[in-house]
Amino acid sequence: MIPTAFATLPLDPSLLENLTSLGYSEMTPIQARSLPPILSGKDVIAQAKTGSGKTAAFGIGLLSRLVVSHFGVQGLVLCPTRELADQVGKELRRLARFTDNIKILTLCGGVPFGPQLGSLEHGAHIVVGTPGRLLDHLRRGSLNLKSLRMLVLDEADRMLDMGFSEDLSAIVASAPSNRQTLLFSATYPESIAAMSATVQHQPVTVKVEAIHDGRAIRQIFFNVERVERLAALARILGHYRFESTLVFCNTKKETQEVADALTERGFSALAIHGDLEQRERDQVLARFANKSVSILVATDVAARGIDIKELTAVINFELTRDPEVHIHRIGRTGRAGEEGLALSLVTAAENRRVAAIEEYLGDPVPRAELNTLTMPSSAPLEPPMVTLCIDGGRKNKVRPGDILGALTGEAGIAGSEVGRINVFDFHTYVAISRPSARVALARLSANKIKGRFYKIRKFD
């Protein structure tokens, strides 16, 4: 039996103390299997999905190998999207908070080069970023990997799917050959085996079959005609009145069309896809995560890195061709002991996809007819929160505590009325309960935050 207590690992006492304070009492299956070889310095291939605890697995490994007194880039984490890179960066900072003077930088596209160049000039221990921007810094000479001890490729399968193969090869070629390389992937296609052969040395393979408890997710397939899909989706949403729903489409064009059609029907919906500017993507994700938007319509690629803990339901507007991707989609609901609901719209032409999914699951999925769903007479459910956008962020030295203080102090808003606060480089998004939103907007607009006025906007 594999030990699951973090205390059984050869970790620094301050790191163990921090893990305890963060509520990390027992290792998840992927952590229990991957951390021993990672801590012993071996290359590792780990098959793990979002929500499995993989970030803490390689994060603990990264922090354990750092020589804090040496101010050079010793750890590099590559992610397919900025959202995932931001998420990984935040988690690494949480894991490192009991260790003094560790600097972690996030370098992604879609933001100006200047501030990143300034940050790199001051040095860093760990860099997290997307392949394109990291390669740009390497070519400019602003990122130096001569001190690199550990390279992590997070969601490597998706980076290959998104066409980053050449960028990855160029980055790896810039890294020392004696580094440790960790490769994390949700799936294990031949392309991953080929990549491992070129970037790793005698890797240990770790695979955890049951990432999500299937019993926590109730699946239903709804029989529909192709021309009825939009009406069917609206009927499902109107019947269940979910507070937080992720709707999957197979194309970028479809995501925007579906989100627009739902908005026209009175639903609170936004789309996320590759054609959005980075600031728009940040805004959409912040609004969905803080419960000021009820429905997010996404493609599989755009949804990578989105990890919403309280996701009520997942709806497949159209089935994916890959059963593994289907399992990955629905695994985003039903977490933290809560039952999740995964609903799929299925036409007669998709019966082969249904058969492949049921074969992969080892069980049939219940079918239902739309006419069994009752439609309420009331309007679509209104999100409980409203998002305020402040035109100031991390680069303006704005911190969540400054916003919370301005709201609960000068503005007189109860702390219980303030939701999630997301601080980006030049913007901050804060969730306010709907009844308090107007007062919060007026008070923040009329008062200074850290000694200066900022433009405040409200998103409904």
C-alpha atoms as one frame of an Amber mdcrd trajectory, in Angstrom:
protein
   0.000   0.000   0.000   1.349   3.420  -1.011   1.732   5.907   1.901  -0.541
   8.951   1.535   0.634  11.245   4.352   2.825  14.163   3.255   4.859  13.646
   6.427   6.221  10.383   4.941   8.041  12.396   2.258  11.550  13.880   2.724
  10.302  17.483   2.732  11.605  20.580   4.487   9.721  21.176   7.790   8.612
  24.669   6.690   7.061  23.214   3.521   5.300  20.503   5.527   3.992  23.132
   7.936   2.670  25.183   5.032   0.983  22.141   3.462  -0.794  21.499   6.752
  -1.927  25.133   6.976  -3.325  24.886   3.426  -5.356  21.808   4.358  -3.166
  19.295   2.532  -3.448  16.390   4.940  -3.365  13.396   2.596  -1.854  13.060
  -0.854  -4.128  12.521  -3.832  -3.413   9.350  -5.880  -1.343  11.230  -8.468
   0.683  12.946  -5.712   1.301   9.695  -3.813   2.576   7.959  -6.954   4.525
  10.772  -8.577   6.148  12.628  -5.666   8.598   9.860  -4.549  10.248   9.584
  -8.003  10.079  13.378  -8.491  11.818  14.008  -5.151  14.470  11.403  -5.988
  15.353  13.392  -9.118  13.902  11.071 -11.773  12.127  12.149 -14.938   8.396
  11.397 -14.714   5.489  11.043 -17.152   2.236  11.481 -15.225  -1.206  11.037
 -16.715  -3.433  13.348 -14.690  -6.424  15.577 -15.316  -7.433  18.983 -13.949
  -8.555  18.634 -10.342  -6.276  15.663  -9.594  -3.753  17.630  -7.521  -1.085
  17.559 -10.230  -0.035  21.193  -9.693   0.848  20.523  -6.067   2.698  17.374
  -7.156   5.135  19.137  -9.445   5.011  22.311  -7.299   6.314  20.473  -4.232
   8.991  18.905  -6.419  10.030  22.311  -7.783  10.239  23.946  -4.358  12.181
  21.022  -2.902  14.928  21.342  -5.506  15.440  25.108  -5.250  18.645  26.653
  -3.991  17.027  29.823  -2.633  20.317  31.676  -2.228  20.953  31.367  -5.979
  18.855  33.961  -7.825  18.585  32.246 -11.223  15.743  30.446 -13.028  15.878
  26.936 -11.584  12.317  25.845 -12.399  10.366  26.349 -15.651   6.707  25.346
 -16.093   5.163  25.395 -19.581   1.348  25.621 -19.886  -0.905  25.694 -22.970
  -2.964  28.749 -21.959  -2.558  31.911 -19.930  -5.463  30.865 -17.688  -3.677
  27.674 -16.671  -0.356  29.507 -16.269  -1.979  32.080 -13.961  -3.621  29.296
 -11.961  -0.329  27.371 -11.645   1.568  30.525 -10.663  -0.929  31.304  -7.894
  -0.773  27.752  -6.543   3.039  27.764  -6.512   3.036  31.063  -4.576   0.674
  29.518  -2.009   2.952  26.489  -1.642   6.020  28.732  -1.281   4.618  31.267
   1.176   6.441  29.889   4.240   9.809  30.052   2.462  11.389  33.501   2.382
  12.576  35.248  -0.775  11.282  32.829  -3.411  10.338  34.741  -6.565   7.885
  33.193  -9.034   7.156  34.937 -12.366   4.344  34.303 -14.850   5.213  35.091
 -18.478   2.373  34.848 -21.008   1.356  36.421 -24.294  -1.392  39.003 -24.595
   0.287  41.446 -22.191   3.056  44.037 -22.789   6.692  42.922 -22.925   8.073
  45.874 -20.968   6.932  44.936 -17.438   8.013  41.307 -18.031  11.496  42.450
 -19.093  11.747  44.557 -15.933  10.712  41.629 -13.743  13.234  39.291 -15.388
  16.054  41.788 -14.865  15.452  41.491 -11.106  15.753  37.692 -11.322  13.443
  34.784 -10.462  13.630  31.245  -9.092  10.636  29.780 -10.978   9.058  30.920
 -14.253   5.610  29.780 -15.393   4.450  30.633 -18.900   3.088  29.818 -22.331
   5.438  28.466 -25.034   5.206  31.392 -27.464   6.040  34.109 -24.956   8.770
  32.049 -23.259  10.419  31.435 -26.623  10.250  35.163 -27.398  12.106  35.913
 -24.154  14.712  33.237 -24.878  15.373  34.706 -28.326  15.638  38.225 -26.900
  18.079  36.988 -24.280  15.876  38.211 -21.429  15.320  34.633 -20.164  18.372
  32.571 -19.272  18.033  28.852 -18.514  21.650  28.009 -17.681  20.685  27.381
 -14.004  17.580  25.297 -14.811  17.208  22.237 -12.607  13.627  21.192 -13.399
  11.447  21.557 -16.526   7.697  20.855 -16.263   5.424  20.409 -19.292   1.880
  20.785 -17.930  -1.019  19.526 -20.091   1.502  18.496 -22.712  -1.126  16.801
 -24.877  -3.036  20.059 -25.246   0.142  21.995 -26.090   0.732  19.545 -28.942
  -2.930  19.812 -30.023  -2.567  23.598 -30.146   0.461  23.402 -32.454   3.243
  24.224 -29.976   5.484  21.297 -30.954   8.213  23.421 -32.614   8.164  26.012
 -29.835   8.521  23.257 -27.220  11.472  21.743 -29.078  13.211  25.129 -29.255
  12.668  25.777 -25.532  13.926  22.318 -24.556  17.000  22.851 -26.744  17.794
  25.980 -24.684  17.694  24.054 -21.391  20.640  22.198 -19.804  20.781  18.508
 -20.682  21.246  17.457 -17.050  17.884  18.896 -15.931  14.982  16.886 -14.491
  11.936  16.819 -16.802   8.340  16.204 -15.691   5.636  15.654 -18.302   1.981
  15.897 -17.207  -0.759  14.985 -19.672  -4.498  14.260 -19.387  -4.255  11.703
 -22.203  -1.437   9.504 -23.488  -1.461   9.508 -27.306   1.503   8.392 -29.423
   2.620  12.021 -29.769   3.254  12.163 -26.012   5.368   9.000 -26.111   7.352
  10.504 -28.995   7.851  13.770 -27.095   8.980  11.929 -23.970  11.584  10.028
 -25.986  13.163  13.319 -27.096  12.997  15.334 -23.845  13.283  12.754 -21.032
  15.775  10.177 -19.802  14.471   6.828 -18.530  11.228   8.366 -17.193   9.034
   6.748 -14.548   5.461   6.441 -15.846   2.646   7.216 -13.413  -1.012   6.746
 -14.321  -4.042   7.128 -12.099  -7.159   5.642 -13.663  -9.892   7.102 -11.454
  -9.359  10.854 -11.375 -13.003  11.695 -10.710 -15.509   9.612  -8.807 -18.013
   8.590 -11.470 -20.649   8.090  -8.786 -20.513  11.825  -8.047 -21.595  12.633
 -11.626 -25.061  11.779 -12.927 -25.193  11.567 -16.708 -28.227  11.878 -18.992
 -28.357  11.813 -22.795 -31.267  13.792 -24.279 -32.512  12.679 -27.698 -32.857
  15.669 -30.044 -33.133  16.535 -33.723 -30.175  18.526 -35.045 -32.280  21.621
 -35.826 -33.664  21.534 -32.242 -30.319  21.817 -30.432 -30.599  25.477 -29.416
 -34.228  25.161 -28.329 -33.340  21.971 -26.460 -30.454  23.681 -24.623 -32.713
  26.596 -23.640 -35.333  24.155 -22.382 -32.795  22.268 -20.246 -31.410  25.485
 -18.766 -34.906  26.824 -18.121 -35.959  23.615 -16.383 -32.932  23.050 -14.155
 -32.081  26.736 -13.488 -28.424  25.967 -12.743 -26.366  28.595 -10.935 -23.156
  27.676 -12.772 -23.073  25.738 -16.066 -20.286  24.977 -18.540 -21.582  24.279
 -22.065 -19.192  22.556 -24.499 -19.240  23.119 -28.255 -16.894  21.627 -30.827
 -16.013  24.828 -32.756 -15.137  28.454 -31.949 -17.891  29.728 -34.269 -20.496
  27.591 -32.514 -19.554  28.803 -29.028 -20.219  32.429 -29.910 -23.441  31.613
 -31.767 -24.767  29.566 -28.848 -23.846  32.208 -26.245 -25.475  34.958 -28.346
 -28.641  32.872 -28.839 -28.910  32.180 -25.103 -28.429  35.877 -24.293 -31.243
  36.753 -26.701 -33.464  34.325 -24.798 -32.724  36.128 -21.528 -30.042  33.827
 -20.119 -26.806  35.089 -18.546 -24.224  33.595 -20.923 -20.739  34.339 -22.289
 -18.472  32.518 -24.750 -14.765  31.804 -24.468 -12.724  30.807 -27.514  -9.405
  31.441 -29.219 -10.507  34.562 -31.096 -10.922  36.634 -27.919  -8.266  39.159
 -26.918  -6.437  38.223 -23.718  -8.132  40.946 -21.684 -11.532  39.719 -22.887
 -10.645  36.152 -21.874  -9.575  37.314 -18.403 -12.822  39.239 -18.020 -15.039
  36.347 -19.168 -13.357  33.832 -16.849 -13.435  36.189 -13.877 -17.150  36.896
 -14.346 -18.017  33.204 -14.655 -15.848  32.150 -11.710 -17.284  34.839  -9.430
 -20.907  33.869 -10.226 -21.907  37.063 -12.031 -22.489  35.004 -15.195 -24.377
  31.703 -15.008 -23.394  30.036 -18.292 -19.994  29.748 -19.981 -19.931  28.331
 -23.524 -16.505  26.973 -24.461 -14.460  24.788 -26.762 -12.253  22.082 -25.254
  -9.047  24.026 -25.941 -10.401  27.305 -24.498 -11.641  25.493 -21.381  -8.205
  24.129 -20.465  -7.079  25.605 -17.189 -10.601  26.521 -16.083 -11.048  24.937
 -12.668 -14.311  26.119 -11.107 -14.816  24.234  -7.852 -18.572  24.770  -7.582
 -19.639  23.913 -11.114 -23.248  22.701 -10.924 -23.485  21.117 -14.354 -21.754
  20.392 -17.646 -23.791  20.303 -20.859 -22.492  18.886 -24.140 -24.179  20.882
 -26.900 -22.602  18.333 -29.220 -20.776  15.121 -28.327 -17.032  14.977 -28.859
 -15.577  12.196 -31.017 -13.100  11.184 -28.314 -14.517   9.317 -25.272 -11.530
  10.406 -23.146 -12.275  14.059 -23.907 -15.921  13.438 -22.949 -14.822  12.076
 -19.557 -12.518  15.058 -19.119 -15.389  17.442 -19.911 -17.864  15.971 -17.457
 -15.187  15.523 -14.771 -15.294  19.273 -14.147 -18.505  18.848 -12.155 -19.209
  16.627  -9.151 -16.227  17.702  -7.040 -15.602  18.281  -3.354 -18.219  15.716
  -2.347 -21.030  17.375  -4.327 -23.074  15.534  -6.934 -22.633  16.935 -10.428
 -24.884  16.664 -13.445 -23.621  16.012 -16.989 -26.223  16.399 -19.726 -25.638
  15.765 -23.422 -27.708  16.552 -26.510 -27.606  13.543 -28.831 -28.886  13.166
 -32.390 -29.413   9.860 -34.195 -26.280  10.564 -36.238 -24.195  10.534 -33.030
 -25.074   6.999 -31.926 -21.554   5.786 -32.745 -20.123   8.401 -30.390 -22.609
   7.302 -27.712 -21.528   3.678 -28.140 -17.845   4.629 -27.845 -18.501   6.614
 -24.641 -20.557   3.817 -23.078 -17.881   1.255 -23.998 -15.226   3.477 -22.392
 -17.352   3.883 -19.244 -18.325   0.209 -19.113 -21.947   1.177 -18.471 -24.906
   2.486 -20.486 -25.894   6.136 -19.981 -29.606   6.798 -19.297 -31.578   8.415
 -22.145 -34.381  10.949 -21.714 -36.821  12.909 -23.853 -37.049  16.698 -23.721
 -40.819  16.629 -23.277 -40.263  15.251 -19.772 -38.840  18.628 -18.719 -41.246
  21.254 -17.414 -40.652  24.904 -18.282 -41.063  27.440 -15.439 -43.172  30.518
 -16.054 -40.599  32.829 -14.450 -37.662  34.458 -16.258 -34.235  32.740 -16.423
 -32.287  32.623 -13.184 -30.419  35.860 -12.454 -26.798  35.453 -11.289 -26.354
  36.244  -7.577 -23.326  38.490  -8.126 -22.336  41.510 -10.244 -18.766  42.189
 -11.400 -17.071  45.568 -10.992 -13.963  46.236 -13.101 -11.304  48.540 -11.621
  -8.776  49.987 -14.087  -5.840  49.239 -11.807  -4.033  46.010 -10.980  -0.875
  44.279  -9.854   1.398  46.717 -11.719  -0.313  49.599  -9.881   0.475  47.835
  -6.572  -3.238  47.085  -6.086  -3.882  44.035  -3.893  -7.104  42.205  -2.942
  -6.857  43.584   0.603  -6.873  47.152  -0.743 -10.125  46.505  -2.617 -11.739
  44.722   0.311 -10.719  47.563   2.639 -12.131  50.211   0.285 -15.439  48.350
   0.056 -15.940  47.434   3.698 -14.422  50.676   5.014 -15.201  53.778   2.997
 -18.019  52.138   1.024 -19.628  50.562   4.077 -20.355  47.229   2.340 -20.535
  44.158   4.567 -17.695  41.713   3.973 -20.256  38.970   3.330 -21.474  40.955
   0.281 -18.036  40.834  -1.391 -17.140  37.789  -3.477 -14.060  36.763  -5.420
 -11.428  39.427  -6.207  -9.210  38.751  -9.269  -6.192  41.044  -9.611  -4.468
  41.086 -13.022  -1.566  43.247 -14.170  -3.640  46.302 -15.100  -7.222  45.437
 -14.100  -9.052  44.040 -11.092 -12.419  42.266 -11.131 -14.434  42.110  -7.919
 -17.747  40.328  -7.344 -20.419  42.122  -5.327 -23.787  40.691  -4.336 -26.434
  42.055  -6.701 -28.361  44.095  -4.076 -25.160  45.935  -3.027 -23.656  46.486
  -6.494 -25.003  49.995  -7.130 -23.824  51.299  -3.752 -20.409  49.659  -4.188
 -19.969  51.191  -7.640 -20.892  54.677  -6.436 -18.678  54.543  -3.340 -15.624
  53.083  -5.122 -15.928  55.686  -7.893 -16.027  58.504  -5.338 -13.174  57.278
  -3.112  -9.472  56.612  -3.564  -7.854  53.176  -3.543  -4.293  53.319  -2.197
  -4.241  57.092  -2.585  -5.595  57.458  -6.107  -8.856  57.358  -8.050  -9.546
  54.582 -10.541 -12.162  54.233 -13.250 -14.789  51.675 -12.166 -17.217  49.889
 -14.505 -20.058  47.494 -13.820 -20.751  44.336 -15.840 -24.268  42.969 -15.614
